[in-house]
Short mmCIF file of C-alpha atoms and ligand atoms in Angstrom, two decimals:
data_model
loop_
_atom_site.label_atom_id
_atom_site.label_comp_id
_atom_site.label_asym_id
_atom_site.label_seq_id
_atom_site.Cartn_x
_atom_site.Cartn_y
_atom_site.Cartn_z
CA MET A 4 73.79 106.45 124.25
CA ASN A 5 77.92 107.20 125.80
CA ARG A 6 79.14 104.90 123.07
CA ILE A 7 78.38 103.33 119.61
CA ALA A 8 80.82 101.13 117.71
CA VAL A 9 81.25 100.55 114.14
CA LEU A 10 82.17 97.21 112.03
CA THR A 11 83.21 96.78 108.37
CA SER A 12 82.59 92.87 107.34
CA GLY A 13 82.49 90.66 104.24
CA GLY A 14 84.02 92.50 101.27
CA ASP A 15 85.62 95.68 101.36
CA SER A 16 83.86 98.45 99.23
CA PRO A 17 85.23 101.87 97.76
CA GLY A 18 83.64 104.20 100.21
CA MET A 19 83.86 102.06 103.72
CA ASN A 20 85.95 104.57 104.82
CA ALA A 21 83.81 107.69 104.78
CA ALA A 22 80.98 105.72 106.21
CA ILE A 23 83.44 105.14 109.00
CA ARG A 24 84.36 108.64 109.05
CA ALA A 25 80.75 109.98 109.18
CA VAL A 26 79.99 107.91 112.22
CA ALA A 27 82.75 108.69 114.38
CA ARG A 28 82.50 112.45 113.16
CA THR A 29 78.48 112.64 114.06
CA CYS A 30 78.83 111.05 117.39
CA MET A 31 81.60 113.53 118.54
CA PHE A 32 78.77 115.81 117.10
CA ASN A 33 77.17 114.33 119.93
CA ASP A 34 79.34 114.51 122.72
CA ILE A 35 79.75 110.71 122.64
CA GLU A 36 82.17 108.38 122.39
CA CYS A 37 83.00 106.40 119.16
CA VAL A 38 84.71 102.93 118.73
CA GLY A 39 85.73 100.84 116.04
CA VAL A 40 85.94 97.26 115.94
CA MET A 41 88.72 95.84 113.64
CA ARG A 42 88.27 92.57 111.88
CA GLY A 43 84.53 92.83 111.64
CA TYR A 44 82.67 90.09 113.93
CA GLU A 45 85.80 88.76 114.26
CA GLY A 46 87.30 91.31 116.54
CA LEU A 47 83.74 92.15 117.56
CA ILE A 48 84.36 88.98 119.30
CA GLU A 49 87.84 89.04 120.61
CA GLY A 50 87.09 93.00 121.76
CA ASP A 51 89.62 94.11 119.15
CA TYR A 52 88.51 98.02 119.68
CA LYS A 53 90.29 101.45 118.40
CA VAL A 54 88.86 105.24 120.09
CA LEU A 55 88.03 106.37 116.92
CA ASP A 56 88.48 110.26 117.58
CA ARG A 57 88.48 112.57 115.91
CA ALA A 58 92.57 112.26 114.45
CA ALA A 59 91.87 108.85 113.56
CA VAL A 60 89.37 109.46 110.81
CA GLY A 61 91.50 112.15 109.41
CA GLY A 62 92.60 111.63 105.90
CA ILE A 63 90.62 108.11 105.18
CA ILE A 64 87.57 109.99 103.44
CA HIS A 65 88.90 109.48 99.98
CA ARG A 66 90.79 106.06 100.42
CA GLY A 67 89.58 102.70 99.55
CA GLY A 68 89.50 99.50 101.25
CA THR A 69 88.27 100.10 104.92
CA VAL A 70 90.33 101.11 108.18
CA LEU A 71 88.62 99.15 110.32
CA LYS A 72 89.44 96.34 107.91
CA THR A 73 86.81 93.38 107.30
CA ALA A 74 86.99 89.22 107.93
CA ARG A 75 84.54 86.66 107.59
CA SER A 76 83.46 85.13 110.94
CA ASP A 77 82.91 81.18 111.46
CA ARG A 78 82.75 81.88 115.15
CA PHE A 79 79.98 84.52 114.94
CA ARG A 80 78.06 81.96 112.97
CA THR A 81 77.28 80.39 116.16
CA GLU A 82 75.26 81.13 119.16
CA GLU A 83 77.99 81.05 121.40
CA GLY A 84 80.14 83.46 119.35
CA ARG A 85 77.33 86.30 119.22
CA LEU A 86 77.13 85.85 123.21
CA ALA A 87 80.59 86.28 123.47
CA ALA A 88 80.80 89.84 121.23
CA LEU A 89 77.36 90.85 123.23
CA GLU A 90 79.24 89.96 126.48
CA LYS A 91 82.48 92.09 125.37
CA MET A 92 80.36 94.68 123.83
CA ARG A 93 78.55 95.34 127.45
CA SER A 94 81.24 94.80 129.01
CA GLU A 95 83.33 97.92 127.32
CA GLY A 96 80.01 99.82 128.13
CA ILE A 97 78.91 100.00 124.39
CA ASP A 98 75.31 100.67 123.99
CA GLY A 99 74.74 100.50 119.95
CA LEU A 100 76.63 99.23 116.61
CA VAL A 101 76.72 100.50 113.20
CA VAL A 102 77.27 97.45 110.57
CA ILE A 103 78.84 97.91 106.94
CA GLY A 104 78.33 95.35 104.99
CA GLY A 105 76.12 93.31 102.41
CA ASP A 106 73.47 90.50 103.09
CA GLY A 107 75.58 88.19 104.99
CA SER A 108 76.69 90.93 107.26
CA PHE A 109 73.16 91.71 107.90
CA HIS A 110 72.00 88.30 109.20
CA GLY A 111 74.93 88.94 112.23
CA ALA A 112 73.13 92.20 112.51
CA LYS A 113 70.13 90.66 112.33
CA ALA A 114 71.20 88.03 115.32
CA LEU A 115 72.69 90.46 117.46
CA HIS A 116 69.27 92.88 117.09
CA ASP A 117 67.20 89.76 118.38
CA LEU A 118 69.51 89.41 121.48
CA GLY A 119 68.40 92.58 121.86
CA PHE A 120 70.95 95.12 121.14
CA PRO A 121 70.56 98.16 119.23
CA VAL A 122 71.83 97.38 115.45
CA ILE A 123 71.60 99.54 112.35
CA GLY A 124 73.29 98.56 109.15
CA ILE A 125 74.57 100.73 106.08
CA PRO A 126 74.34 98.75 102.58
CA GLY A 127 78.50 98.74 101.28
CA THR A 128 79.22 96.38 98.82
CA ILE A 129 79.98 96.88 95.38
CA ASP A 130 77.37 94.03 93.91
CA ASN A 131 74.59 96.65 94.84
CA ASP A 132 72.23 93.23 95.52
CA ILE A 133 70.75 94.83 98.44
CA THR A 134 66.75 95.61 98.56
CA GLY A 135 65.61 99.26 100.03
CA THR A 136 67.93 101.08 99.02
CA ASP A 137 68.35 102.15 95.29
CA GLU A 138 72.33 102.31 95.58
CA THR A 139 74.89 100.58 98.22
CA ILE A 140 78.16 102.26 98.98
CA GLY A 141 80.89 101.31 96.33
CA PHE A 142 78.96 100.10 93.37
CA ASP A 143 79.17 103.81 92.07
CA THR A 144 83.21 103.27 92.14
CA ALA A 145 82.82 99.93 90.76
CA VAL A 146 81.17 101.23 88.15
CA ASN A 147 83.16 103.94 87.34
CA THR A 148 86.62 101.76 87.16
CA ALA A 149 85.11 98.87 85.11
CA LEU A 150 84.42 101.80 82.40
CA GLU A 151 87.78 103.17 82.40
CA ALA A 152 88.97 99.67 81.62
CA ILE A 153 86.72 99.01 79.51
CA MET A 154 87.03 102.77 77.57
CA ARG A 155 91.13 101.29 76.71
CA LEU A 156 90.04 98.29 75.57
CA ARG A 157 87.59 100.07 73.12
CA ASP A 158 90.52 101.91 71.22
CA THR A 159 92.31 98.67 70.84
CA ALA A 160 88.77 96.73 69.53
CA SER A 161 88.43 99.11 67.02
CA SER A 162 92.05 99.18 66.05
CA HIS A 163 91.46 95.44 65.48
CA ASP A 164 87.55 94.50 64.36
CA ARG A 165 87.78 92.72 67.88
CA LEU A 166 85.00 91.69 69.35
CA PHE A 167 86.15 91.96 73.46
CA ILE A 168 83.97 89.70 76.34
CA VAL A 169 84.77 91.62 79.31
CA GLU A 170 83.70 89.78 83.02
CA VAL A 171 83.42 92.37 85.92
CA MET A 172 82.09 91.21 89.27
CA GLY A 173 78.52 91.19 91.13
CA ARG A 174 78.20 87.92 92.78
CA ASN A 175 75.18 86.45 91.03
CA ALA A 176 73.47 89.72 90.15
CA GLY A 177 73.72 91.65 87.25
CA PHE A 178 73.59 94.95 88.53
CA LEU A 179 77.13 95.96 87.85
CA ALA A 180 77.79 94.34 84.50
CA LEU A 181 74.26 96.75 83.75
CA GLU A 182 74.94 99.74 84.75
CA THR A 183 78.67 99.50 82.73
CA ALA A 184 77.18 98.14 79.89
CA VAL A 185 74.75 101.22 79.56
CA ALA A 186 77.70 103.41 81.08
CA SER A 187 80.26 101.91 78.80
CA GLY A 188 77.93 101.61 75.85
CA ALA A 189 78.85 97.70 75.33
CA GLU A 190 76.33 95.99 72.50
CA TYR A 191 75.48 93.44 74.93
CA ALA A 192 75.20 93.06 78.17
CA VAL A 193 74.49 89.22 80.12
CA VAL A 194 73.17 88.92 82.91
CA PRO A 195 71.91 86.61 85.93
CA GLU A 196 68.27 87.61 85.77
CA LEU A 197 68.21 86.76 82.51
CA PRO A 198 68.16 83.45 79.77
CA LEU A 199 71.23 83.34 77.11
CA SER A 200 70.72 81.95 74.07
CA ILE A 201 74.10 81.27 72.82
CA GLY A 202 72.59 80.79 69.36
CA ASN A 203 70.86 83.97 69.31
CA LEU A 204 74.43 85.89 70.73
CA CYS A 205 76.13 84.47 67.46
CA LYS A 206 73.68 85.86 65.40
CA LEU A 207 73.72 89.04 66.54
CA LEU A 208 77.35 88.97 66.40
CA ARG A 209 77.09 88.27 62.38
CA ASN A 210 74.67 90.98 61.86
CA SER A 211 76.99 93.09 63.67
CA TYR A 212 80.03 92.77 61.85
CA ALA A 213 78.14 92.45 58.22
CA GLU A 214 76.78 96.15 59.03
CA HIS A 215 80.68 96.88 59.65
CA LYS A 216 80.47 97.82 63.09
CA SER A 217 84.67 98.28 63.91
CA HIS A 218 84.49 96.48 67.59
CA THR A 219 81.68 94.49 69.61
CA LEU A 220 81.49 94.75 73.95
CA ILE A 221 79.99 92.07 75.35
CA ILE A 222 79.25 93.12 79.37
CA LEU A 223 79.44 89.40 81.11
CA ALA A 224 78.15 89.07 84.63
CA GLU A 225 80.55 86.47 86.37
CA GLY A 226 77.65 85.09 88.48
CA VAL A 227 76.43 83.29 84.86
CA MET A 228 80.33 82.19 83.79
CA SER A 229 83.20 83.26 83.00
CA ALA A 230 84.49 85.26 80.14
CA HIS A 231 87.26 82.16 78.74
CA GLU A 232 83.80 79.50 78.97
CA MET A 233 82.21 82.05 77.02
CA ARG A 234 84.52 82.47 74.43
CA GLU A 235 84.49 79.07 74.30
CA LYS A 236 80.98 78.64 73.74
CA LEU A 237 80.31 81.52 71.16
CA GLN A 238 82.04 78.70 68.15
CA ASP A 239 80.78 81.34 65.66
CA THR A 240 81.43 84.98 66.59
CA GLY A 241 80.57 86.53 63.11
CA GLY A 242 84.41 87.06 61.11
CA TYR A 243 85.28 89.28 65.04
CA ASP A 244 88.74 88.44 66.38
CA ALA A 245 87.47 87.63 70.16
CA ARG A 246 89.63 88.45 73.55
CA VAL A 247 89.25 87.85 76.60
CA THR A 248 89.33 90.35 79.66
CA VAL A 249 88.49 89.74 83.71
CA LEU A 250 88.31 92.89 85.42
CA GLY A 251 88.55 90.74 88.82
CA TYR A 252 89.62 92.42 92.25
CA ILE A 253 90.32 96.30 90.47
CA GLN A 254 87.18 96.80 90.75
CA ARG A 255 86.89 97.03 94.56
CA GLY A 256 90.07 99.31 95.18
CA GLY A 257 90.31 102.89 94.39
CA HIS A 258 89.41 105.74 95.96
CA PRO A 259 85.74 106.05 95.98
CA THR A 260 84.06 108.42 93.76
CA SER A 261 82.13 112.41 94.52
CA PHE A 262 78.43 110.01 94.79
CA ASP A 263 80.63 107.29 97.35
CA VAL A 264 81.67 109.74 99.49
CA VAL A 265 78.28 111.83 99.83
CA LEU A 266 76.45 108.88 100.02
CA ALA A 267 78.38 107.04 102.84
CA THR A 268 78.70 110.03 104.54
CA ARG A 269 74.89 111.08 104.51
CA MET A 270 74.72 106.91 105.82
CA GLY A 271 77.21 107.16 108.19
CA ALA A 272 74.96 110.11 110.00
CA PHE A 273 71.51 109.33 109.39
CA ALA A 274 72.41 105.26 110.95
CA THR A 275 74.23 106.94 113.87
CA GLU A 276 71.33 109.13 114.76
CA SER A 277 69.11 106.55 114.39
CA LEU A 278 70.86 104.77 116.76
CA LEU A 279 70.90 107.79 119.17
CA ILE A 280 67.02 108.22 119.25
CA GLY A 281 66.27 104.13 119.97
CA LYS A 282 65.68 102.57 116.40
CA SER A 283 67.11 98.61 116.20
CA GLY A 284 66.75 95.50 113.72
CA MET A 285 67.03 98.40 110.54
CA MET A 286 69.24 99.42 107.68
CA VAL A 287 69.65 102.16 106.26
CA GLY A 288 68.78 102.69 102.64
CA ASN A 289 68.72 105.20 99.68
CA ILE A 290 65.41 105.69 98.15
CA ASN A 291 64.67 108.48 95.26
CA HIS A 292 67.64 110.15 97.20
CA LYS A 293 65.92 110.26 100.80
CA LEU A 294 67.37 108.51 103.29
CA VAL A 295 64.44 105.76 105.13
CA LEU A 296 64.94 102.75 107.17
CA SER A 297 63.92 99.54 106.57
CA PRO A 298 63.84 95.84 108.70
CA LEU A 299 66.87 94.53 108.33
CA GLU A 300 65.70 90.91 107.15
CA ARG A 301 64.49 92.64 103.77
CA ALA A 302 68.25 92.78 102.03
CA TRP A 303 67.98 89.04 101.99
CA SER A 304 63.53 88.42 101.66
CA GLU A 305 63.27 90.74 98.84
CA HIS A 306 64.71 90.13 95.70
CA LYS A 307 65.70 93.13 93.98
CA SER A 308 64.94 93.61 90.14
CA LEU A 309 67.40 94.93 87.46
CA SER A 310 66.08 98.30 86.17
CA PRO A 311 63.93 97.27 83.15
CA GLU A 312 64.48 101.00 81.90
CA LEU A 313 68.87 99.94 81.87
CA LEU A 314 67.56 96.65 79.84
CA SER A 315 65.91 97.66 77.12
CA LEU A 316 68.40 100.74 76.82
CA VAL A 317 71.13 98.20 76.15
CA ASN A 318 69.29 96.80 73.32
CA LYS A 319 68.39 99.86 71.67
CA MET A 320 71.72 101.62 71.93
CA ASN A 321 73.76 98.36 70.00
P1 ATP B 421 79.99 90.58 100.23
O1 ATP B 421 78.70 91.17 99.74
O2 ATP B 421 80.44 91.47 100.60
O3 ATP B 421 80.30 89.41 100.23
P2 ATP B 421 78.27 90.12 103.17
O4 ATP B 421 78.79 90.97 104.08
O5 ATP B 421 77.22 89.44 102.48
O6 ATP B 421 79.37 90.61 102.00
P3 ATP B 421 79.35 86.93 104.06
O7 ATP B 421 80.90 86.47 104.05
O8 ATP B 421 78.99 86.77 103.76
O9 ATP B 421 80.24 88.71 103.63
O10 ATP B 421 79.18 87.95 106.13
C1 ATP B 421 80.20 88.84 106.42
C2 ATP B 421 79.97 87.63 107.65
O11 ATP B 421 78.92 88.00 108.63
C3 ATP B 421 80.66 86.05 107.60
O12 ATP B 421 81.36 86.06 108.01
C4 ATP B 421 79.62 86.18 109.22
O13 ATP B 421 80.42 86.00 110.30
C5 ATP B 421 78.59 87.00 109.63
N1 ATP B 421 76.98 86.36 109.15
C6 ATP B 421 76.65 85.51 107.86
N2 ATP B 421 75.58 85.30 107.96
C7 ATP B 421 75.51 85.36 108.77
C8 ATP B 421 74.56 84.72 109.97
N3 ATP B 421 73.49 84.09 109.59
N4 ATP B 421 74.16 84.78 111.71
C9 ATP B 421 75.21 85.09 111.42
N5 ATP B 421 76.47 85.97 111.49
C10 ATP B 421 76.75 85.64 109.93
#
């Protein structure tokens, strides 16, 4: 291989820039050229590339977002769009592609692999909802961002005997909500993976209030319902004054934690080296602190479960 391309696709996540840098620097280390594709699969179709030399990836390691920008591309969902992208890459002498994104982006990567083009995926999403890796790039940062906001809410909550319902992101999965609940010492985590009984929750709130707990925190995953809806449904909060906070997009921004930068750097180097030794149609994962490859389709065909240990911890600690 002489020329490798890298793109970011789907939602951005903190640490994507560190992964881009690692791909570019690993190419340099191996005396090959790296090009960055702007705006995900849209840029791949249009041939919107820029050479990523040493300077182009300098000073980006700790920046949030993605310097390559990201986009959703409907054209790439069509065979015509994918063939156009392939044609562009071949005419530019590109021999392999690294795709950084979520499971949707991996569908696109798999389609290119099926057309005979070498592709490796790197899981980048704050949702952590991808099978084949313990953590996705950006998840740790998003948990820490949520934690920082919640610590501020805790101060005001305990001063007023308040119940705070904090809605966090995570799409249809509860990883972000569960990890945030354990880290913030929340009383309850409400996640899409478990059935919710509003009656039981009201009972628990009444007990908490009767035990003179000065405040109570519910971490709610957006995939269950909105925090405003939950407040409407909680007719009886046992005595607490209920307040709602939706953390929203602040969870996606900000500079990545050291954990995410190290993970992204390891994954970027490993993905590039995997392409160079002829691997394709695979994604990089971090399992028990070790980097591994698994087929891209695992990302959407196998369900990733929440940790039963963390689930039971929320109940034990409340
Ligand atoms: P996030 O988890 O942050 O939403 P994602 O990678 O899952 O990230 P998507 O919007 O689902 O984000 O997918 C990103 C892009 O991948 C799409 O805009 C589309 O171009 C491409 N893509 C998704 N699914 C397919 C598919 N089945 N075939 C080809 N390309 C696809």
